[in-house]
Amino acid sequence: MRFSAVASALGLATVASAQVTVKVGATSSDAGGIFQFIPNSINATNGTVVTFEFTGVPGNHSVTQSTFADPCDPIAGGFDSGWVLIPSQPSETPTWNLTITDTSKPLWFFCKQLLPGPHCSAGMVGAINAPTSGNTFESYQNNAKNFKGNSGQGEGALVGIGASASAGPGPITGVVQAFTASPVASSAASGASGASGASGSGTASSSAAGSSGTAAGNGAIGVTANAFVGLISAVLGFALA
Ligand SMILES: [Cu+2]
């Protein structure tokens, strides 16, 4: 009796602090390749903490909320981890905790990185509480793979629709860098004057929170983001292909 009572208490505790881990990005030797969330479709109850582990090394990925109908463009008011750039194996893998706040609708998300090609179109999308029929995860991913052109960029945001975070990805230390829209714009501006000798440290943000990010036109963000990721890739000299 005592044992079952303890087990019951532990069970309740587990429910109260449910946690699920999703890997963001993989390596070329992993089944399915670099451009994926693992697992890419999960179920989670309200209060569940989804811990995104940025495991793609080398890699530069994001967790950005979208919609079923438009899988590779950010939804207005959606969550966005911002980019987490990991050029080589860090001493500690950055994570991002997203708490589920509304399970009444499915949550859809994608990676907004555009190099070497849009990761979203490569199938790097994920879902939380996707229906098992109709708008399924498989349909969502097929929509993403059929997406033409560059995926949308958006800005880092902690609070999304149906889920929110209390902090940006971390730790951002050592070789790891995190970027949101604001440093993207400034780094792209400096990079435009010459791609050589760019100082990466000057463009790094200590947090991807983006809560204080300034508003800008969508078109402007798309352009600067493209320039930015190109600059970063050139500076670091690694390809994500
Ligand atoms: Cu990615």
PDB file of C-alpha atoms in Angstrom, residues 53-236:
ATOM      1  CA  GLU A  53      17.887  21.031 -28.031  1.00  0.00           C
ATOM      2  CA  PHE A  54      19.988  22.669 -30.738  1.00  0.00           C
ATOM      3  CA  THR A  55      21.877  19.544 -31.722  1.00  0.00           C
ATOM      4  CA  GLY A  56      22.620  20.355 -35.355  1.00  0.00           C
ATOM      5  CA  VAL A  57      26.402  20.875 -35.481  1.00  0.00           C
ATOM      6  CA  PRO A  58      27.528  22.636 -37.559  1.00  0.00           C
ATOM      7  CA  GLY A  59      24.231  24.366 -37.928  1.00  0.00           C
ATOM      8  CA  ASN A  60      22.177  27.499 -37.709  1.00  0.00           C
ATOM      9  CA  HIS A  61      18.537  26.793 -37.034  1.00  0.00           C
ATOM     10  CA  SER A  62      15.399  28.288 -35.538  1.00  0.00           C
ATOM     11  CA  VAL A  63      12.081  27.205 -34.092  1.00  0.00           C
ATOM     12  CA  THR A  64       9.523  29.523 -35.666  1.00  0.00           C
ATOM     13  CA  GLN A  65       5.758  29.245 -35.428  1.00  0.00           C
ATOM     14  CA  SER A  66       3.746  29.096 -38.639  1.00  0.00           C
ATOM     15  CA  THR A  67       0.366  27.811 -39.793  1.00  0.00           C
ATOM     16  CA  PHE A  68      -0.781  24.628 -41.449  1.00  0.00           C
ATOM     17  CA  ALA A  69      -1.801  26.475 -44.588  1.00  0.00           C
ATOM     18  CA  ASP A  70       1.403  28.515 -44.845  1.00  0.00           C
ATOM     19  CA  PRO A  71       4.061  26.276 -43.319  1.00  0.00           C
ATOM     20  CA  CYS A  72       7.168  28.292 -44.204  1.00  0.00           C
ATOM     21  CA  ASP A  73       6.084  31.776 -43.160  1.00  0.00           C
ATOM     22  CA  PRO A  74       5.887  33.028 -39.590  1.00  0.00           C
ATOM     23  CA  ILE A  75       2.436  33.562 -38.149  1.00  0.00           C
ATOM     24  CA  ALA A  76       1.734  37.019 -36.737  1.00  0.00           C
ATOM     25  CA  GLY A  77       2.168  36.887 -32.995  1.00  0.00           C
ATOM     26  CA  GLY A  78       3.874  33.521 -33.137  1.00  0.00           C
ATOM     27  CA  PHE A  79       6.866  32.269 -31.160  1.00  0.00           C
ATOM     28  CA  ASP A  80      10.322  32.363 -32.687  1.00  0.00           C
ATOM     29  CA  SER A  81      13.524  31.221 -31.026  1.00  0.00           C
ATOM     30  CA  GLY A  82      15.650  33.289 -33.380  1.00  0.00           C
ATOM     31  CA  TRP A  83      18.737  31.730 -34.949  1.00  0.00           C
ATOM     32  CA  VAL A  84      21.129  29.678 -32.889  1.00  0.00           C
ATOM     33  CA  LEU A  85      24.429  29.391 -34.719  1.00  0.00           C
ATOM     34  CA  ILE A  86      26.682  26.498 -33.709  1.00  0.00           C
ATOM     35  CA  PRO A  87      29.725  26.251 -35.992  1.00  0.00           C
ATOM     36  CA  SER A  88      31.418  23.487 -34.004  1.00  0.00           C
ATOM     37  CA  GLN A  89      30.646  21.264 -31.052  1.00  0.00           C
ATOM     38  CA  PRO A  90      29.936  23.481 -28.033  1.00  0.00           C
ATOM     39  CA  SER A  91      30.788  22.575 -24.476  1.00  0.00           C
ATOM     40  CA  GLU A  92      27.095  22.721 -23.668  1.00  0.00           C
ATOM     41  CA  THR A  93      24.210  22.281 -26.079  1.00  0.00           C
ATOM     42  CA  PRO A  94      21.873  25.300 -26.113  1.00  0.00           C
ATOM     43  CA  THR A  95      18.247  24.591 -25.331  1.00  0.00           C
ATOM     44  CA  TRP A  96      15.010  26.520 -25.535  1.00  0.00           C
ATOM     45  CA  ASN A  97      12.069  25.779 -23.256  1.00  0.00           C
ATOM     46  CA  LEU A  98       8.640  26.387 -24.716  1.00  0.00           C
ATOM     47  CA  THR A  99       5.643  25.850 -22.446  1.00  0.00           C
ATOM     48  CA  ILE A 100       2.384  24.702 -23.994  1.00  0.00           C
ATOM     49  CA  THR A 101      -0.457  27.006 -22.978  1.00  0.00           C
ATOM     50  CA  ASP A 102      -3.335  26.060 -25.290  1.00  0.00           C
ATOM     51  CA  THR A 103      -3.925  22.614 -26.682  1.00  0.00           C
ATOM     52  CA  SER A 104      -7.218  23.507 -28.336  1.00  0.00           C
ATOM     53  CA  LYS A 105      -5.426  23.953 -31.660  1.00  0.00           C
ATOM     54  CA  PRO A 106      -2.381  22.297 -33.220  1.00  0.00           C
ATOM     55  CA  LEU A 107       0.912  24.171 -33.100  1.00  0.00           C
ATOM     56  CA  TRP A 108       3.010  24.231 -36.269  1.00  0.00           C
ATOM     57  CA  PHE A 109       6.620  25.378 -36.539  1.00  0.00           C
ATOM     58  CA  PHE A 110       9.493  25.485 -39.011  1.00  0.00           C
ATOM     59  CA  CYS A 111      13.175  26.430 -39.268  1.00  0.00           C
ATOM     60  CA  LYS A 112      13.621  29.786 -41.001  1.00  0.00           C
ATOM     61  CA  GLN A 113      17.260  29.315 -42.045  1.00  0.00           C
ATOM     62  CA  LEU A 114      17.773  29.890 -45.791  1.00  0.00           C
ATOM     63  CA  LEU A 115      21.240  28.409 -46.351  1.00  0.00           C
ATOM     64  CA  PRO A 116      22.217  26.435 -48.293  1.00  0.00           C
ATOM     65  CA  GLY A 117      18.538  26.373 -49.209  1.00  0.00           C
ATOM     66  CA  PRO A 118      15.415  27.009 -47.149  1.00  0.00           C
ATOM     67  CA  HIS A 119      15.399  24.388 -44.418  1.00  0.00           C
ATOM     68  CA  CYS A 120      11.602  24.512 -44.337  1.00  0.00           C
ATOM     69  CA  SER A 121      11.372  23.379 -47.949  1.00  0.00           C
ATOM     70  CA  ALA A 122      13.783  20.598 -47.061  1.00  0.00           C
ATOM     71  CA  GLY A 123      11.163  19.384 -44.625  1.00  0.00           C
ATOM     72  CA  MET A 124      12.494  20.920 -41.414  1.00  0.00           C
ATOM     73  CA  VAL A 125       9.102  21.438 -39.797  1.00  0.00           C
ATOM     74  CA  GLY A 126       7.402  20.196 -36.686  1.00  0.00           C
ATOM     75  CA  ALA A 127       4.016  19.963 -35.034  1.00  0.00           C
ATOM     76  CA  ILE A 128       2.558  19.748 -31.571  1.00  0.00           C
ATOM     77  CA  ASN A 129      -0.846  18.107 -31.205  1.00  0.00           C
ATOM     78  CA  ALA A 130      -1.396  17.664 -34.932  1.00  0.00           C
ATOM     79  CA  PRO A 131      -4.644  15.929 -35.897  1.00  0.00           C
ATOM     80  CA  THR A 132      -4.381  12.283 -36.899  1.00  0.00           C
ATOM     81  CA  SER A 133      -6.628  12.897 -39.888  1.00  0.00           C
ATOM     82  CA  GLY A 134      -7.268  15.867 -42.122  1.00  0.00           C
ATOM     83  CA  ASN A 135      -4.583  18.453 -41.360  1.00  0.00           C
ATOM     84  CA  THR A 136      -1.995  15.901 -40.336  1.00  0.00           C
ATOM     85  CA  PHE A 137       1.689  16.464 -39.741  1.00  0.00           C
ATOM     86  CA  GLU A 138       2.432  14.567 -42.945  1.00  0.00           C
ATOM     87  CA  SER A 139       0.245  16.970 -44.916  1.00  0.00           C
ATOM     88  CA  TYR A 140       1.895  19.937 -43.232  1.00  0.00           C
ATOM     89  CA  GLN A 141       5.360  18.646 -44.093  1.00  0.00           C
ATOM     90  CA  ASN A 142       4.313  17.965 -47.679  1.00  0.00           C
ATOM     91  CA  ASN A 143       3.052  21.555 -47.910  1.00  0.00           C
ATOM     92  CA  ALA A 144       6.433  22.731 -46.658  1.00  0.00           C
ATOM     93  CA  LYS A 145       8.340  20.656 -49.188  1.00  0.00           C
ATOM     94  CA  ASN A 146       6.195  22.157 -51.927  1.00  0.00           C
ATOM     95  CA  PHE A 147       6.838  25.702 -50.716  1.00  0.00           C
ATOM     96  CA  LYS A 148       8.565  27.783 -53.385  1.00  0.00           C
ATOM     97  CA  GLY A 149      11.031  30.591 -52.796  1.00  0.00           C
ATOM     98  CA  ASN A 150      12.513  31.750 -49.523  1.00  0.00           C
ATOM     99  CA  SER A 151      10.648  31.046 -46.340  1.00  0.00           C
ATOM    100  CA  GLY A 152       9.606  34.023 -44.244  1.00  0.00           C
ATOM    101  CA  GLN A 153      11.846  35.267 -41.463  1.00  0.00           C
ATOM    102  CA  GLY A 154       9.979  37.104 -38.759  1.00  0.00           C
ATOM    103  CA  GLU A 155      11.518  38.225 -35.518  1.00  0.00           C
ATOM    104  CA  GLY A 156      12.447  36.393 -32.393  1.00  0.00           C
ATOM    105  CA  ALA A 157       9.526  36.283 -29.992  1.00  0.00           C
ATOM    106  CA  LEU A 158       9.097  34.527 -26.690  1.00  0.00           C
ATOM    107  CA  VAL A 159       5.328  34.537 -26.612  1.00  0.00           C
ATOM    108  CA  GLY A 160       3.516  32.636 -29.290  1.00  0.00           C
ATOM    109  CA  ILE A 161       0.017  31.408 -29.972  1.00  0.00           C
ATOM    110  CA  GLY A 162      -0.682  28.456 -27.730  1.00  0.00           C
ATOM    111  CA  ALA A 163       2.837  28.337 -26.337  1.00  0.00           C
ATOM    112  CA  SER A 164       5.354  30.693 -24.812  1.00  0.00           C
ATOM    113  CA  ALA A 165       8.853  30.839 -23.397  1.00  0.00           C
ATOM    114  CA  SER A 166      10.231  32.882 -20.534  1.00  0.00           C
ATOM    115  CA  ALA A 167      13.727  33.257 -21.973  1.00  0.00           C
ATOM    116  CA  GLY A 168      15.614  32.869 -25.205  1.00  0.00           C
ATOM    117  CA  PRO A 169      17.794  29.876 -26.078  1.00  0.00           C
ATOM    118  CA  GLY A 170      20.815  29.301 -23.900  1.00  0.00           C
ATOM    119  CA  PRO A 171      23.473  29.045 -22.846  1.00  0.00           C
ATOM    120  CA  ILE A 172      24.915  31.232 -25.589  1.00  0.00           C
ATOM    121  CA  THR A 173      28.572  30.857 -24.791  1.00  0.00           C
ATOM    122  CA  GLY A 174      31.808  29.908 -26.488  1.00  0.00           C
ATOM    123  CA  VAL A 175      31.344  29.167 -30.175  1.00  0.00           C
ATOM    124  CA  VAL A 176      27.562  29.528 -29.958  1.00  0.00           C
ATOM    125  CA  GLN A 177      25.838  32.690 -31.120  1.00  0.00           C
ATOM    126  CA  ALA A 178      22.191  33.694 -31.168  1.00  0.00           C
ATOM    127  CA  PHE A 179      20.576  36.234 -33.449  1.00  0.00           C
ATOM    128  CA  THR A 180      17.224  37.940 -33.746  1.00  0.00           C
ATOM    129  CA  ALA A 181      15.921  40.466 -36.231  1.00  0.00           C
ATOM    130  CA  SER A 182      17.592  43.496 -34.736  1.00  0.00           C
ATOM    131  CA  PRO A 183      21.216  42.308 -34.923  1.00  0.00           C
ATOM    132  CA  VAL A 184      20.393  40.868 -38.338  1.00  0.00           C
ATOM    133  CA  ALA A 185      19.601  44.317 -39.632  1.00  0.00           C
ATOM    134  CA  SER A 186      22.714  45.922 -38.173  1.00  0.00           C
ATOM    135  CA  SER A 187      25.061  43.159 -39.255  1.00  0.00           C
ATOM    136  CA  ALA A 188      23.640  43.102 -42.756  1.00  0.00           C
ATOM    137  CA  ALA A 189      24.198  46.820 -43.017  1.00  0.00           C
ATOM    138  CA  SER A 190      27.829  46.494 -42.019  1.00  0.00           C
ATOM    139  CA  GLY A 191      28.289  43.425 -44.150  1.00  0.00           C
ATOM    140  CA  ALA A 192      27.001  45.225 -47.213  1.00  0.00           C
ATOM    141  CA  SER A 193      30.073  47.432 -47.246  1.00  0.00           C
ATOM    142  CA  GLY A 194      32.365  44.482 -47.656  1.00  0.00           C
ATOM    143  CA  ALA A 195      32.046  40.816 -46.845  1.00  0.00           C
ATOM    144  CA  SER A 196      35.675  40.360 -45.861  1.00  0.00           C
ATOM    145  CA  GLY A 197      36.943  40.763 -42.369  1.00  0.00           C
ATOM    146  CA  ALA A 198      33.556  41.001 -40.767  1.00  0.00           C
ATOM    147  CA  SER A 199      33.667  40.956 -37.018  1.00  0.00           C
ATOM    148  CA  GLY A 200      31.257  38.324 -35.875  1.00  0.00           C
ATOM    149  CA  SER A 201      31.472  39.344 -32.283  1.00  0.00           C
ATOM    150  CA  GLY A 202      30.096  42.741 -33.058  1.00  0.00           C
ATOM    151  CA  THR A 203      26.958  41.274 -34.506  1.00  0.00           C
ATOM    152  CA  ALA A 204      26.208  38.692 -31.894  1.00  0.00           C
ATOM    153  CA  SER A 205      23.285  39.025 -29.584  1.00  0.00           C
ATOM    154  CA  SER A 206      23.495  37.625 -26.106  1.00  0.00           C
ATOM    155  CA  SER A 207      19.891  36.572 -26.245  1.00  0.00           C
ATOM    156  CA  ALA A 208      17.345  35.533 -28.798  1.00  0.00           C
ATOM    157  CA  ALA A 209      14.536  36.827 -26.681  1.00  0.00           C
ATOM    158  CA  GLY A 210      13.683  39.543 -29.128  1.00  0.00           C
ATOM    159  CA  SER A 211      11.248  41.058 -26.721  1.00  0.00           C
ATOM    160  CA  SER A 212      12.732  44.475 -27.352  1.00  0.00           C
ATOM    161  CA  GLY A 213      13.178  44.001 -31.053  1.00  0.00           C
ATOM    162  CA  THR A 214      12.185  46.917 -33.202  1.00  0.00           C
ATOM    163  CA  ALA A 215       9.489  46.589 -35.793  1.00  0.00           C
ATOM    164  CA  ALA A 216      10.409  46.682 -39.436  1.00  0.00           C
ATOM    165  CA  GLY A 217       8.806  45.948 -42.745  1.00  0.00           C
ATOM    166  CA  ASN A 218       8.581  42.327 -43.747  1.00  0.00           C
ATOM    167  CA  GLY A 219      10.365  42.979 -46.984  1.00  0.00           C
ATOM    168  CA  ALA A 220      13.238  44.679 -45.261  1.00  0.00           C
ATOM    169  CA  ILE A 221      13.631  41.844 -42.818  1.00  0.00           C
ATOM    170  CA  GLY A 222      13.656  39.276 -45.573  1.00  0.00           C
ATOM    171  CA  VAL A 223      16.391  41.054 -47.450  1.00  0.00           C
ATOM    172  CA  THR A 224      18.573  41.752 -44.463  1.00  0.00           C
ATOM    173  CA  ALA A 225      18.140  38.233 -43.169  1.00  0.00           C
ATOM    174  CA  ASN A 226      19.319  36.831 -46.472  1.00  0.00           C
ATOM    175  CA  ALA A 227      22.330  39.080 -46.467  1.00  0.00           C
ATOM    176  CA  PHE A 228      23.004  38.176 -42.886  1.00  0.00           C
ATOM    177  CA  VAL A 229      22.958  34.437 -43.229  1.00  0.00           C
ATOM    178  CA  GLY A 230      25.121  34.741 -46.323  1.00  0.00           C
ATOM    179  CA  LEU A 231      27.589  36.823 -44.404  1.00  0.00           C
ATOM    180  CA  ILE A 232      27.720  34.421 -41.504  1.00  0.00           C
ATOM    181  CA  SER A 233      28.209  31.475 -43.790  1.00  0.00           C
ATOM    182  CA  ALA A 234      31.001  33.246 -45.632  1.00  0.00           C
ATOM    183  CA  VAL A 235      32.732  34.294 -42.445  1.00  0.00           C
ATOM    184  CA  LEU A 236      32.638  30.884 -40.917  1.00  0.00           C
TER     185      LEU A 236
END
